[in-house]
Coordinates of C-alpha atoms in Angstrom, one line a residue:
Chain D
M1 CA 0.0 0.0 0.0
S2 CA 1.4 3.4 -0.9
S3 CA 1.9 5.9 1.9
L4 CA -0.6 8.6 2.5
E5 CA 1.8 11.2 1.3
A6 CA 2.2 9.4 -2.0
I7 CA -1.5 9.2 -2.5
L8 CA -2.0 12.9 -1.8
T9 CA 0.7 14.1 -4.1
R10 CA -0.3 11.8 -6.9
R11 CA -1.1 13.8 -10.0
P12 CA -4.6 13.4 -11.4
V13 CA -4.7 11.3 -14.5
A14 CA -6.5 12.6 -17.5
A15 CA -6.1 9.5 -19.7
T16 CA -4.2 6.3 -20.5
I17 CA -3.2 5.9 -24.1
R18 CA -2.0 2.8 -25.8
M19 CA -0.2 2.9 -29.2
V20 CA 2.1 1.0 -31.4
V21 CA 4.9 3.1 -32.8
P22 CA 7.9 1.9 -34.9
A23 CA 11.1 2.2 -33.0
G24 CA 13.1 5.3 -33.7
Q25 CA 10.4 6.6 -36.1
A26 CA 8.1 8.5 -33.9
R27 CA 6.8 11.6 -35.8
P28 CA 4.0 14.0 -35.0
A29 CA 1.8 12.4 -37.6
P30 CA -0.9 9.7 -37.1
P31 CA -1.0 7.6 -35.0
V32 CA 1.0 9.6 -32.5
G33 CA -0.3 13.1 -33.4
P34 CA -4.0 12.8 -33.0
A35 CA -3.8 10.5 -30.0
L36 CA -1.6 12.9 -28.0
G37 CA -2.8 16.1 -29.6
Q38 CA -6.3 15.7 -28.1
Y39 CA -4.9 15.9 -24.6
R40 CA -2.7 18.8 -25.4
L41 CA 0.6 16.9 -24.8
N42 CA 3.9 18.1 -26.2
L43 CA 4.3 15.9 -29.2
M44 CA 7.9 16.7 -30.1
T45 CA 9.0 15.9 -26.5
F46 CA 7.4 12.5 -26.7
C47 CA 8.8 11.8 -30.2
K48 CA 12.3 12.8 -29.2
E49 CA 12.3 10.8 -25.9
F50 CA 10.7 7.8 -27.5
N51 CA 13.2 7.8 -30.3
A52 CA 16.1 8.2 -27.9
R53 CA 14.9 5.4 -25.7
T54 CA 14.4 3.0 -28.6
Q55 CA 17.8 3.5 -30.2
N56 CA 18.8 0.0 -29.1
Y57 CA 16.2 -1.6 -31.3
K58 CA 16.3 -2.2 -35.0
P59 CA 14.5 0.6 -36.7
E60 CA 10.8 0.0 -37.6
T61 CA 10.3 -2.6 -34.9
P62 CA 6.8 -2.0 -33.7
M63 CA 7.0 -1.1 -30.0
S64 CA 3.9 -0.8 -27.9
V65 CA 3.8 2.3 -25.7
L66 CA 1.6 2.8 -22.6
L67 CA 1.4 6.5 -21.9
T68 CA -0.2 8.1 -18.9
A69 CA -1.4 11.7 -19.5
Y70 CA -1.9 13.9 -16.5
K71 CA -4.3 16.7 -16.2
D72 CA -1.6 19.3 -16.1
N73 CA -0.5 18.4 -19.7
T74 CA 2.5 16.4 -18.5
F75 CA 2.9 12.7 -19.2
E76 CA 4.9 9.6 -18.6
F77 CA 5.3 6.6 -20.7
I78 CA 6.5 3.0 -20.7
V79 CA 7.9 1.4 -23.8
K80 CA 7.2 -2.3 -24.0
T81 CA 8.9 -4.8 -26.1
P82 CA 7.1 -5.9 -29.3
S83 CA 4.3 -8.5 -29.1
V84 CA 5.1 -12.2 -28.9
T85 CA 3.3 -12.8 -32.1
W86 CA 5.6 -10.4 -33.9
Y87 CA 8.7 -12.1 -32.6
L88 CA 7.3 -15.5 -33.6
K89 CA 6.6 -14.3 -37.1
K90 CA 10.1 -12.9 -37.4
A91 CA 11.7 -16.0 -36.0
A92 CA 9.8 -18.3 -38.3
G93 CA 10.2 -16.0 -41.3
I94 CA 6.5 -15.8 -42.1
E95 CA 4.2 -12.9 -42.8
S96 CA 1.1 -13.9 -40.9
G97 CA -0.1 -16.7 -38.7
S98 CA -1.9 -19.7 -40.0
G99 CA -5.5 -19.4 -41.2
K100 CA -6.5 -22.5 -39.4
P101 CA -4.5 -22.9 -36.2
G102 CA -4.5 -26.4 -34.8
H103 CA -5.1 -27.8 -38.3
Q104 CA -2.6 -26.1 -40.5
V105 CA 1.0 -25.6 -39.4
V106 CA 2.8 -22.8 -41.2
A107 CA 6.2 -23.0 -39.5
T108 CA 8.3 -24.8 -36.9
L109 CA 10.5 -23.4 -34.3
S110 CA 12.9 -24.9 -31.9
L111 CA 13.1 -24.5 -28.2
K112 CA 16.1 -22.3 -28.6
H113 CA 14.1 -19.7 -30.5
I114 CA 11.5 -19.7 -27.7
Y115 CA 14.2 -19.4 -25.1
E116 CA 15.6 -16.3 -26.8
I117 CA 12.2 -14.7 -27.1
A118 CA 11.5 -15.4 -23.5
K119 CA 14.7 -13.7 -22.4
I120 CA 13.8 -10.6 -24.3
K121 CA 10.2 -10.7 -22.9
Q122 CA 11.5 -10.9 -19.4
S123 CA 12.9 -7.4 -19.7
D124 CA 9.3 -6.2 -20.1
P125 CA 8.1 -4.4 -17.0
Y126 CA 5.2 -6.8 -16.5
C127 CA 7.0 -10.1 -16.9
Q128 CA 10.0 -9.5 -14.6
Y129 CA 8.7 -11.5 -11.7
M130 CA 7.7 -14.6 -13.7
P131 CA 10.0 -17.5 -13.8
L132 CA 11.5 -18.1 -17.3
E133 CA 9.8 -21.4 -17.6
S134 CA 6.3 -19.9 -17.4
V135 CA 7.2 -17.2 -19.9
C136 CA 8.3 -20.0 -22.2
K137 CA 5.1 -21.9 -21.7
S138 CA 3.0 -18.9 -22.6
I139 CA 5.0 -18.3 -25.7
I140 CA 4.6 -21.9 -26.8
S141 CA 0.8 -21.6 -26.4
T142 CA 0.8 -18.4 -28.4
A143 CA 2.8 -20.1 -31.1
R144 CA 0.2 -23.0 -31.1
T145 CA -2.6 -20.6 -31.6
M146 CA -0.8 -19.1 -34.6
G147 CA -0.1 -22.5 -36.2
I148 CA 3.6 -22.6 -35.4
E149 CA 4.8 -25.8 -34.1
V150 CA 7.5 -26.0 -31.5
K151 CA 10.0 -28.9 -31.5
K152 CA 12.8 -29.7 -29.2
E153 CA 15.4 -29.4 -32.0
L154 CA 15.1 -28.6 -35.6
D155 CA 16.3 -31.3 -37.9
Chain E
M1 CA -15.7 -27.4 -34.1
R2 CA -18.3 -27.8 -31.4
A3 CA -17.8 -24.1 -30.5
T4 CA -19.2 -22.9 -33.7
P5 CA -22.9 -23.5 -33.1
R6 CA -22.5 -21.8 -29.7
V7 CA -21.2 -18.6 -31.3
I8 CA -23.9 -18.4 -33.8
C9 CA -26.9 -19.1 -31.5
N10 CA -26.1 -17.3 -28.4
S11 CA -24.3 -14.2 -29.4
S12 CA -26.4 -11.4 -30.9
I13 CA -23.7 -10.7 -33.4
P14 CA -23.2 -13.5 -36.0
I15 CA -19.5 -13.5 -36.5
P16 CA -18.4 -15.7 -39.3
M17 CA -15.7 -18.1 -38.2
S18 CA -13.8 -17.3 -41.4
I19 CA -12.9 -13.9 -39.9
M20 CA -11.7 -15.5 -36.7
Y21 CA -9.2 -17.7 -38.4
R22 CA -7.8 -14.9 -40.4
L23 CA -6.8 -13.1 -37.2
P24 CA -5.0 -15.6 -35.1
S25 CA -2.8 -13.2 -33.3
T26 CA -5.3 -12.8 -30.4
R27 CA -4.6 -15.6 -28.0
S28 CA -7.5 -14.7 -25.8
L29 CA -9.9 -14.8 -28.8
L30 CA -9.2 -18.4 -29.6
K31 CA -8.9 -19.4 -26.0
S32 CA -12.4 -18.3 -25.2
L33 CA -14.0 -19.7 -28.4
I34 CA -12.0 -22.8 -29.1
P35 CA -10.7 -24.3 -26.0
L36 CA -7.9 -26.2 -27.5
G37 CA -7.6 -28.4 -24.4
H38 CA -10.8 -30.1 -25.3
F39 CA -9.8 -30.6 -28.9
P40 CA -9.7 -34.3 -29.5
L41 CA -6.5 -34.8 -31.5
P42 CA -6.3 -37.7 -33.9
P43 CA -4.1 -40.5 -32.7
A44 CA -1.2 -39.7 -35.0
A45 CA -0.7 -36.1 -33.9
T46 CA 2.6 -35.9 -35.7
C47 CA 0.7 -35.9 -39.0
F48 CA 0.1 -32.2 -38.4
T49 CA 3.5 -31.3 -39.7
S50 CA 3.8 -33.3 -42.9
Q51 CA 0.6 -34.7 -44.1
K52 CA -2.0 -32.0 -44.1
T53 CA -4.3 -33.5 -46.6
S54 CA -4.3 -36.9 -44.8
L55 CA -5.3 -35.1 -41.6
H56 CA -8.6 -34.1 -43.1
R57 CA -9.3 -37.7 -43.9
H58 CA -8.1 -39.3 -40.7
A59 CA -9.5 -36.9 -38.2
G60 CA -12.9 -38.4 -38.5
G61 CA -16.4 -37.1 -38.4
F62 CA -16.3 -34.1 -36.1
H63 CA -13.7 -32.3 -38.2
F64 CA -15.5 -33.0 -41.4
N65 CA -18.7 -31.6 -39.9
S66 CA -17.0 -28.4 -38.9
V67 CA -15.7 -27.9 -42.4
T68 CA -19.2 -28.2 -43.8
I69 CA -20.7 -26.0 -41.1
R70 CA -18.2 -23.4 -41.9
N71 CA -19.0 -23.6 -45.6
K72 CA -22.6 -23.4 -44.8
I73 CA -22.0 -20.2 -42.8
R74 CA -20.1 -18.7 -45.7
Q75 CA -22.8 -19.5 -48.2
S76 CA -25.6 -18.3 -46.0
I77 CA -24.0 -15.0 -45.4
A78 CA -23.9 -13.6 -48.8
G79 CA -21.1 -11.1 -48.4
R80 CA -19.6 -10.0 -45.1
N81 CA -20.6 -6.3 -45.4
L82 CA -24.3 -7.2 -45.8
S83 CA -24.2 -9.2 -42.6
W84 CA -22.6 -6.4 -40.7
Q85 CA -25.2 -3.9 -41.9
H86 CA -27.9 -6.3 -40.9
C87 CA -26.7 -6.8 -37.4
M88 CA -26.0 -3.1 -37.0
Q89 CA -29.5 -2.1 -38.2
S90 CA -31.0 -4.4 -35.7
M91 CA -29.6 -2.3 -32.9
A92 CA -31.6 0.7 -32.1
G93 CA -30.6 3.9 -33.8
R94 CA -27.5 2.7 -35.5
E95 CA -28.3 3.4 -39.1
E96 CA -26.3 6.6 -39.2
M97 CA -23.2 4.5 -38.2
I98 CA -23.3 2.5 -41.3
S99 CA -23.2 5.5 -43.5
V100 CA -20.3 7.0 -41.6
A101 CA -18.4 3.7 -41.7
N102 CA -18.9 3.4 -45.5
E103 CA -17.9 7.0 -46.1
G104 CA -14.9 6.6 -44.0
S105 CA -12.5 6.5 -46.9
K106 CA -13.1 10.2 -47.6
A107 CA -12.1 11.4 -44.1
Q108 CA -8.6 11.3 -42.8
L109 CA -9.2 9.5 -39.6
L110 CA -12.0 7.9 -37.8
E111 CA -12.5 8.4 -34.1
A112 CA -14.8 6.1 -32.2
R113 CA -15.8 7.1 -28.7
I114 CA -17.0 4.1 -26.8
E115 CA -18.6 3.9 -23.5
C116 CA -18.1 0.8 -21.4
S117 CA -17.9 -0.3 -17.8
G118 CA -14.7 -0.1 -15.9
V119 CA -14.2 -3.8 -15.4
I120 CA -13.5 -4.6 -19.0
V121 CA -12.1 -1.4 -20.2
D122 CA -8.5 -2.5 -20.0
Q123 CA -9.0 -5.8 -21.8
F124 CA -11.3 -4.2 -24.4
S125 CA -8.7 -1.6 -25.3
E126 CA -6.1 -4.3 -25.7
E127 CA -8.3 -6.2 -28.0
L128 CA -9.1 -3.1 -30.0
M129 CA -5.4 -2.6 -30.6
C130 CA -5.1 -6.2 -31.8
F131 CA -8.0 -5.8 -34.2
G132 CA -6.7 -2.8 -36.0
A133 CA -7.0 0.4 -34.0
S134 CA -4.1 2.8 -34.5
S135 CA -4.3 4.0 -31.0
V136 CA -6.6 3.6 -28.0
S137 CA -6.9 6.0 -25.1
I138 CA -8.9 5.5 -21.9
E139 CA -10.2 8.6 -20.3
D140 CA -10.5 8.2 -16.6
A141 CA -11.0 10.0 -13.5
S142 CA -11.3 6.7 -11.6
F143 CA -9.5 4.1 -13.5
G144 CA -10.9 0.6 -13.2
E145 CA -13.7 1.3 -10.7
P146 CA -16.4 -1.2 -11.5
H147 CA -19.4 1.0 -11.2
E148 CA -18.2 4.0 -13.2
Q149 CA -18.6 4.2 -16.9
N150 CA -15.3 4.8 -18.7
Y151 CA -14.8 6.2 -22.1
I152 CA -12.5 4.8 -24.7
T153 CA -11.4 6.9 -27.7
A154 CA -10.1 4.7 -30.4
L155 CA -8.5 6.1 -33.6
F156 CA -8.6 4.2 -36.9
T157 CA -7.3 4.9 -40.3
A158 CA -9.9 5.8 -42.9
E159 CA -10.2 2.5 -44.6
K160 CA -10.9 0.4 -41.5
D161 CA -14.4 -0.8 -40.8
V162 CA -15.0 0.4 -37.2
G163 CA -18.1 -1.6 -36.5
E164 CA -16.4 -4.8 -37.5
C165 CA -13.4 -4.2 -35.4
L166 CA -15.5 -3.3 -32.4
A167 CA -17.6 -6.4 -32.8
L168 CA -14.6 -8.7 -33.0
A169 CA -13.0 -7.1 -30.0
A170 CA -16.3 -7.3 -28.0
D171 CA -16.7 -11.0 -28.9
S172 CA -13.2 -11.9 -28.1
I173 CA -13.5 -10.9 -24.5
G174 CA -16.9 -12.5 -24.2
L175 CA -19.3 -9.5 -24.3
K176 CA -22.8 -10.3 -25.4
E177 CA -23.2 -7.1 -27.4
I178 CA -21.1 -4.2 -28.6
P179 CA -20.9 -1.3 -26.2
K180 CA -22.5 2.0 -27.3
Y181 CA -20.2 4.1 -29.5
E182 CA -20.1 7.0 -31.8
V183 CA -17.9 7.5 -34.8
T184 CA -16.7 10.9 -36.0
K185 CA -14.5 11.9 -38.8
R186 CA -11.4 13.7 -37.9
E187 CA -9.4 15.9 -40.2
C188 CA -5.7 16.0 -39.8
H189 CA -5.8 19.8 -39.3
D190 CA -7.4 19.5 -35.9
W191 CA -4.5 18.2 -34.1
V192 CA -1.9 20.3 -36.0
Q193 CA -3.7 23.3 -34.6
Q194 CA -3.6 21.8 -31.1
V195 CA 0.1 21.2 -31.4
Q196 CA 0.7 24.9 -32.3
E197 CA -1.4 26.2 -29.4
I198 CA 0.9 24.6 -26.9
F199 CA 3.8 26.7 -27.9
Q200 CA 4.5 29.6 -25.5
P201 CA 7.3 32.2 -25.4
T202 CA 10.2 30.5 -23.6
Q203 CA 13.3 32.0 -21.9
V204 CA 16.3 29.8 -22.5
T205 CA 18.7 32.0 -20.5
D206 CA 19.2 35.6 -19.7
G207 CA 18.8 37.6 -22.8
L208 CA 17.7 34.7 -25.0
W209 CA 14.1 34.0 -25.8
V210 CA 12.3 31.8 -28.3
I211 CA 9.0 33.3 -29.4
P212 CA 6.2 31.8 -31.5
K213 CA 5.5 34.0 -34.5
W214 CA 1.9 34.8 -33.4
R215 CA 3.1 36.4 -30.1
S216 CA 5.2 39.4 -29.3
P217 CA 8.4 39.2 -27.4
P218 CA 8.1 40.0 -23.7
D219 CA 11.7 41.4 -23.7
P220 CA 12.3 43.4 -26.8
I221 CA 16.0 44.1 -26.2
A222 CA 17.0 40.4 -25.7
I223 CA 17.9 38.1 -28.5
N224 CA 14.5 36.9 -29.7
I225 CA 14.2 34.0 -32.1
I226 CA 10.9 34.0 -33.8
L227 CA 9.7 30.5 -34.7
D228 CA 6.8 28.8 -36.4
P229 CA 7.9 25.2 -36.0
G230 CA 4.9 23.3 -37.6
L231 CA 5.7 19.6 -37.5
A232 CA 9.5 20.0 -37.1
F233 CA 11.4 19.6 -33.9
G234 CA 12.8 22.6 -32.0
T235 CA 10.7 25.0 -30.1
G236 CA 13.3 25.8 -27.4
E237 CA 11.5 24.0 -24.7
H238 CA 13.2 20.7 -24.9
P239 CA 16.3 20.2 -22.6
T240 CA 18.5 19.2 -25.6
T241 CA 17.6 22.4 -27.5
R242 CA 18.4 24.4 -24.4
L243 CA 21.7 22.7 -23.9
C244 CA 22.7 23.3 -27.5
L245 CA 21.7 27.0 -27.3
L246 CA 23.9 27.4 -24.3
F247 CA 26.7 25.6 -26.1
L248 CA 26.3 28.1 -29.0
Q249 CA 26.3 31.0 -26.6
E250 CA 29.5 29.9 -25.2
F251 CA 31.4 29.4 -28.4
V252 CA 29.9 31.8 -31.0
K253 CA 31.6 35.1 -30.5
G254 CA 31.2 36.6 -33.9
G255 CA 32.1 35.9 -37.5
E256 CA 32.1 32.1 -37.4
H257 CA 30.8 29.6 -39.9
V258 CA 28.4 27.3 -38.2
L259 CA 26.9 24.0 -39.3
D260 CA 23.7 22.8 -37.8
Y261 CA 23.3 19.1 -38.4
G262 CA 19.7 17.8 -38.0
T263 CA 18.3 21.3 -37.8
G264 CA 14.5 20.6 -37.4
S265 CA 12.9 24.0 -37.2
G266 CA 16.3 25.7 -37.8
I267 CA 16.4 27.1 -34.3
L268 CA 20.1 26.4 -33.7
G269 CA 21.3 27.8 -37.0
I270 CA 19.2 31.0 -36.6
A271 CA 20.3 31.4 -33.0
A272 CA 24.0 31.2 -34.1
L273 CA 23.4 33.9 -36.6
K274 CA 21.7 36.1 -34.0
M275 CA 24.6 35.6 -31.7
G276 CA 26.9 37.0 -34.4
A277 CA 28.0 34.1 -36.7
A278 CA 28.9 35.1 -40.2
R279 CA 27.2 32.3 -42.0
A280 CA 25.2 29.2 -41.1
V281 CA 24.4 26.0 -43.0
A282 CA 21.6 23.8 -41.8
V283 CA 21.0 20.3 -43.0
D284 CA 18.3 17.7 -42.2
S285 CA 17.0 14.4 -43.7
D286 CA 13.4 15.4 -43.3
P287 CA 11.9 17.5 -46.1
M288 CA 9.4 19.0 -43.6
A289 CA 12.3 20.2 -41.4
V290 CA 14.0 21.8 -44.4
S291 CA 10.9 23.8 -45.4
S292 CA 10.3 24.8 -41.8
A293 CA 13.8 26.0 -41.4
I294 CA 13.7 28.1 -44.5
H295 CA 10.4 29.6 -43.3
N296 CA 11.8 30.4 -39.9
A297 CA 14.9 31.9 -41.4
S298 CA 12.8 34.4 -43.3
L299 CA 10.7 35.2 -40.2
N300 CA 13.9 36.3 -38.6
S301 CA 14.9 38.2 -41.7
F302 CA 17.8 35.9 -42.7
G303 CA 18.1 35.3 -46.4
P304 CA 20.1 32.7 -48.4
D305 CA 23.2 34.8 -48.1
K306 CA 23.3 34.2 -44.4
I307 CA 21.8 30.8 -44.0
Q308 CA 21.7 27.8 -46.4
V309 CA 19.3 24.9 -45.7
H310 CA 19.9 21.5 -47.4
L311 CA 18.3 18.1 -47.5
V312 CA 20.6 15.1 -47.0
P313 CA 19.6 11.5 -47.6
N314 CA 18.7 9.6 -44.5
D315 CA 20.6 6.4 -45.2
G316 CA 23.2 5.6 -42.6
S317 CA 24.9 3.0 -44.7
N318 CA 25.2 5.3 -47.6
A319 CA 27.4 7.8 -45.8
E320 CA 29.6 8.3 -48.9
A321 CA 26.6 9.3 -51.0
S322 CA 25.4 11.9 -48.4
E323 CA 29.0 13.1 -48.1
G324 CA 29.1 13.7 -51.8
T325 CA 25.8 15.7 -51.6
M326 CA 27.1 17.7 -48.7
K327 CA 30.4 18.5 -50.4
G328 CA 28.5 19.4 -53.5
H329 CA 26.2 21.8 -51.6
L330 CA 29.0 23.2 -49.4
A331 CA 31.3 23.8 -52.3
T332 CA 28.8 26.3 -53.7
T333 CA 28.3 28.2 -50.5
T334 CA 31.8 29.5 -50.3
S335 CA 34.2 30.9 -52.8
D336 CA 37.3 29.4 -51.1
T337 CA 39.2 26.7 -52.8
G338 CA 39.5 23.5 -51.0
P339 CA 37.2 21.7 -48.6
V340 CA 35.0 23.9 -46.4
Q341 CA 35.8 23.9 -42.7
Y342 CA 33.4 25.1 -40.1
D343 CA 34.3 26.8 -36.9
V344 CA 31.4 25.5 -34.9
I345 CA 29.3 22.4 -35.5
V346 CA 26.2 21.6 -33.5
A347 CA 24.3 18.3 -34.0
N348 CA 21.1 17.6 -32.0
I349 CA 20.0 14.3 -33.4
L350 CA 19.9 10.7 -31.9
L351 CA 22.4 8.2 -30.7
N352 CA 22.6 6.0 -33.8
P353 CA 23.0 8.8 -36.3
L354 CA 25.6 10.4 -34.1
L355 CA 27.6 7.1 -34.0
Y356 CA 27.6 6.3 -37.7
L357 CA 28.1 9.9 -38.8
A358 CA 31.1 10.5 -36.4
S359 CA 33.9 10.7 -39.0
H360 CA 31.5 12.5 -41.4
I361 CA 30.6 15.3 -39.0
T362 CA 34.1 15.8 -37.6
G363 CA 35.5 15.9 -41.1
Y364 CA 33.8 19.3 -41.6
I365 CA 35.3 21.0 -38.6
K366 CA 38.5 22.9 -38.7
P367 CA 41.2 21.8 -36.2
G368 CA 40.5 23.5 -32.9
G369 CA 36.9 24.1 -33.8
H370 CA 34.1 23.3 -31.4
V371 CA 31.6 20.5 -31.7
G372 CA 28.4 20.1 -29.7
L373 CA 26.4 16.8 -29.8
S374 CA 23.0 16.3 -28.2
G375 CA 19.8 14.3 -28.4
I376 CA 21.3 11.6 -26.1
I377 CA 20.0 10.4 -22.8
L378 CA 22.4 9.9 -19.9
D379 CA 23.0 6.2 -20.3
Q380 CA 24.0 6.7 -23.9
V381 CA 26.8 9.2 -23.1
P382 CA 29.7 6.7 -22.7
R383 CA 29.1 5.2 -26.1
V384 CA 29.2 8.6 -27.8
Q385 CA 32.2 9.7 -25.8
D386 CA 34.2 6.6 -26.8
C387 CA 33.3 7.0 -30.4
Y388 CA 34.2 10.7 -30.6
S389 CA 37.3 10.6 -28.5
K390 CA 39.3 9.6 -31.6
F391 CA 38.5 13.0 -33.1
L392 CA 37.9 15.4 -30.3
D393 CA 39.9 16.7 -27.3
N394 CA 38.7 18.4 -24.2
I395 CA 35.4 16.5 -24.1
S396 CA 33.0 17.8 -21.5
V397 CA 29.4 16.7 -20.8
S398 CA 26.7 19.0 -19.7
K399 CA 23.4 17.6 -18.4
A400 CA 19.8 18.7 -18.0
D401 CA 16.7 16.6 -17.1
G402 CA 18.2 13.3 -18.1
W403 CA 19.5 14.5 -21.4
A404 CA 23.2 15.3 -22.1
C405 CA 25.2 17.5 -24.4
I406 CA 28.8 16.5 -25.3
K407 CA 31.2 19.3 -26.2
G408 CA 34.7 19.0 -27.6
T409 CA 37.3 20.6 -29.8
K410 CA 38.7 19.0 -32.9
K411 CA 42.1 17.5 -32.5
L412 CA 44.8 19.7 -34.0
I413 CA 46.7 16.8 -35.5
S414 CA 44.3 14.0 -36.6

């Protein structure tokens, strides 16, 4: 439980905004522009800071951003790693998941791929306390719903 | 697919399974509708990988039935759009939505304002993102309280079908019906105006102000930079711009040639001229920045004899090509023979461009000249310092608000 002082000094939140922005490519154009502009937030500050924070990623990787806008026109944001489905598609080299998951398999991946993806996902703010094994399990089930099969080793 | 009849009968929105399968990226979607745990796999499960056709034959009655059910659905619903219109018309007062959704291609953006209860608002917004919204914002005074009605504002590009996306999202989290919503067309001009309204006169330091062009300077005798940034970066409020302006104030005494790399709105080049530089060259890889810089230069009454603005290609791997363009441009700006050498270079860009343009940028500075680099956050400082220590001496770092500016002088003997 946060202390009373923290609760009293907490800034009132105007809105929570979710967006997907390519890494290093934030511009004051849609989707960023209208989403932030309607809450009078400083677009260029967000773009500059987002681009600086995502310099480690390959350009154009779609990063999901969770932004909290406060009523006094300030904001804070968290940059999350791209979605698991995106990683799986990249690892398997396919454009989109299977049309009939469970029946049609579009690609196979080995446990090594899953392990690498799990390591990246663990750096996400919300996955840090999960053991690596459970992160791997949830990635494997996501892969199954996309029609990607996971084998122990690729032949 | 035993789940299929359940979807059709119970839900008020007949969603063809064909759509579901085309969007497998939503795990929760399939979990709720097709519990894979109950899926009776054929005995030879390994036949999934290699023999797809044989699977259809081996898997027995239930699978075959599902294929025919699915085909029946497809045949009975003659065209997806008609079915959506049908289901939307059946809800009270929704006829105007159909016309808006179909006219969507003329507008720039579609904004859907959805009202739903606090319990599901978080999940619903995630599902909207999965099904094609460009961005989703949740307005809240009391985030997540179950009895309050929260509003979600979702933005879509013009060609998306808003009703379909909402229906899919609602069904994937198990709602019986789509929450109430309204769709409005949004022109792009709306938010450009809003961006401009935020801009206020800012004092960078004593005697140095940055003023938007529609306001008058509060201090007429100070150095006032008049700006109309539009969509380019550089209003003087950001810590990196401030750090660079302070760097220029320290090193521009009068009569220098200044290069502003990554100029944005042109603010740094114009500031250098106002502080007494003889000539400034501003370059950027964004055409919008180039036009903004030219416009701002004329607002401050600086013509092409004082400041030249150029567009450079944005390809990091193609540094030689950009170097060729730069040399070509720069050769025409001076009557001197030989390569142009600047006295002061300021570069407020990002980490990666700074790293791969290191030799390129420092090639343009004369020995003993001053270089200022910014647009880097504090953790990125060591990397830039290592990279530039080959070219620069007297490296010092100034910091503000988590951002840093690295200053140095070009080595006399390189």
